[in-house]
CSV table of C-alpha atoms in Angstrom, one decimal:
chain,number,residue,atom,x,y,z
A,1,MET,CA,4.0,113.0,50.5
A,2,MET,CA,3.0,109.7,48.9
A,3,LEU,CA,3.8,106.5,50.6
A,4,GLU,CA,5.8,104.0,48.6
A,5,VAL,CA,5.3,100.5,49.7
A,6,THR,CA,7.4,97.3,48.8
A,7,ASP,CA,6.9,93.6,49.4
A,8,GLY,CA,8.8,94.1,52.7
A,9,THR,CA,6.6,97.0,54.0
A,10,PHE,CA,3.2,96.0,52.5
A,11,GLU,CA,2.0,94.0,55.6
A,12,ALA,CA,3.0,96.6,58.2
A,13,GLU,CA,2.0,99.6,56.3
A,14,ILE,CA,-1.2,98.3,54.5
A,15,LEU,CA,-2.6,95.2,56.0
A,16,GLN,CA,-1.9,96.4,59.7
A,17,SER,CA,-3.2,100.0,59.0
A,18,GLU,CA,-5.6,101.3,61.6
A,19,ILE,CA,-7.5,103.2,58.7
A,20,PRO,CA,-8.4,102.0,55.3
A,21,ALA,CA,-5.6,101.9,52.8
A,22,LEU,CA,-5.8,102.6,49.1
A,23,VAL,CA,-2.8,101.0,47.0
A,24,ASP,CA,-2.0,102.0,43.4
A,25,PHE,CA,-0.1,99.2,41.7
A,26,TRP,CA,1.8,100.7,38.8
A,27,ALA,CA,5.0,100.6,36.8
A,28,PRO,CA,7.1,103.4,35.2
A,29,TRP,CA,6.5,102.1,31.6
A,30,CYS,CA,2.7,102.0,31.8
A,31,SER,CA,1.1,104.8,30.1
A,32,PRO,CA,-2.4,104.6,31.9
A,33,CYS,CA,-0.5,104.6,35.2
A,34,LYS,CA,0.8,108.0,34.2
A,35,MET,CA,-2.8,109.3,34.0
A,36,VAL,CA,-3.8,107.6,37.5
A,37,GLY,CA,-0.8,108.9,39.4
A,38,PRO,CA,-1.6,112.6,39.7
A,39,ILE,CA,-5.2,111.5,40.7
A,40,ILE,CA,-3.8,109.3,43.4
A,41,GLU,CA,-1.5,112.2,44.6
A,42,GLN,CA,-4.6,114.5,44.9
A,43,LEU,CA,-6.4,111.8,46.9
A,44,SER,CA,-3.7,111.5,49.4
A,45,THR,CA,-4.2,115.1,50.3
A,46,GLU,CA,-8.0,115.2,50.1
A,47,PHE,CA,-8.3,112.1,52.3
A,48,ALA,CA,-5.3,112.7,54.5
A,49,GLY,CA,-6.0,111.2,58.0
A,50,GLN,CA,-9.0,109.2,56.7
A,51,VAL,CA,-7.4,106.9,54.2
A,52,LYS,CA,-3.7,105.9,53.9
A,53,ILE,CA,-2.9,106.2,50.2
A,54,ALA,CA,0.2,104.3,48.8
A,55,LYS,CA,1.9,103.3,45.5
A,56,MET,CA,3.6,100.0,44.7
A,57,ASN,CA,5.9,99.6,41.8
A,58,VAL,CA,5.1,96.2,40.5
A,59,ASP,CA,8.5,95.8,38.8
A,60,GLN,CA,10.3,96.4,42.1
A,61,ALA,CA,7.8,94.6,44.3
A,62,PRO,CA,6.4,91.5,42.2
A,63,MET,CA,5.4,89.2,45.1
A,64,THR,CA,2.4,91.4,46.6
A,65,PRO,CA,0.8,91.9,43.1
A,66,THR,CA,0.9,88.3,42.3
A,67,ARG,CA,-0.7,87.4,45.8
A,68,TYR,CA,-3.7,89.6,44.9
A,69,GLY,CA,-4.1,88.3,41.4
A,70,ILE,CA,-3.1,91.6,39.7
A,71,ARG,CA,-2.7,91.0,36.0
A,72,GLY,CA,-3.1,94.4,34.6
A,73,ILE,CA,-2.1,97.8,35.6
A,74,PRO,CA,-3.0,100.3,36.9
A,75,THR,CA,-4.9,98.4,39.6
A,76,VAL,CA,-6.0,100.3,42.6
A,77,ILE,CA,-7.2,98.2,45.7
A,78,LEU,CA,-8.7,99.5,48.9
A,79,PHE,CA,-7.8,97.4,51.9
A,80,LYS,CA,-9.7,97.7,55.2
A,81,GLY,CA,-8.9,95.8,58.3
A,82,GLY,CA,-6.2,93.8,56.5
A,83,GLN,CA,-8.7,92.6,53.7
A,84,GLU,CA,-9.2,93.6,50.1
A,85,VAL,CA,-12.6,95.3,50.1
A,86,ASP,CA,-12.7,97.1,46.6
A,87,LYS,CA,-10.8,97.4,43.4
A,88,ILE,CA,-10.6,99.4,40.3
A,89,VAL,CA,-8.6,98.1,37.3
A,90,GLY,CA,-7.5,100.6,34.6
A,91,ALA,CA,-7.5,104.3,34.2
A,92,VAL,CA,-10.9,105.9,35.3
A,93,PRO,CA,-11.9,109.5,36.2
A,94,LYS,CA,-11.1,110.7,39.7
A,95,ASN,CA,-14.7,110.5,40.8
A,96,LYS,CA,-14.7,106.9,40.5
A,97,PHE,CA,-11.8,106.7,43.1
A,98,VAL,CA,-13.6,109.2,45.3
A,99,ASP,CA,-16.8,107.1,45.1
A,100,LEU,CA,-14.9,103.9,45.9
A,101,ILE,CA,-13.3,105.5,49.0
A,102,LYS,CA,-16.3,107.3,50.5
A,103,LYS,CA,-18.2,103.8,50.0
A,104,HIS,CA,-15.9,102.4,52.7
A,105,LEU,CA,-15.3,105.3,55.2
């Protein structure tokens, strides 16, 4: 089950996470986001227990993306210990996300 975070739950779910947390910032109207979405779903299964995987709808939660300077979506950010440690902007192949995660495990 994919975790959905909001401006209200972001700090508790992501910044205070005991394990690294990968957040997919997306919107329903974004075509490239539709390509990345299924990849993020797969990663949530493959890295279950190692990395917390979440999605954040930027239309419903505008404050957090603004705080992290997100101008284009999809943007995927990896947080570790409450800090942004890595980022991918745009639709990229699954192996790029896997490499990003493994680099920080």
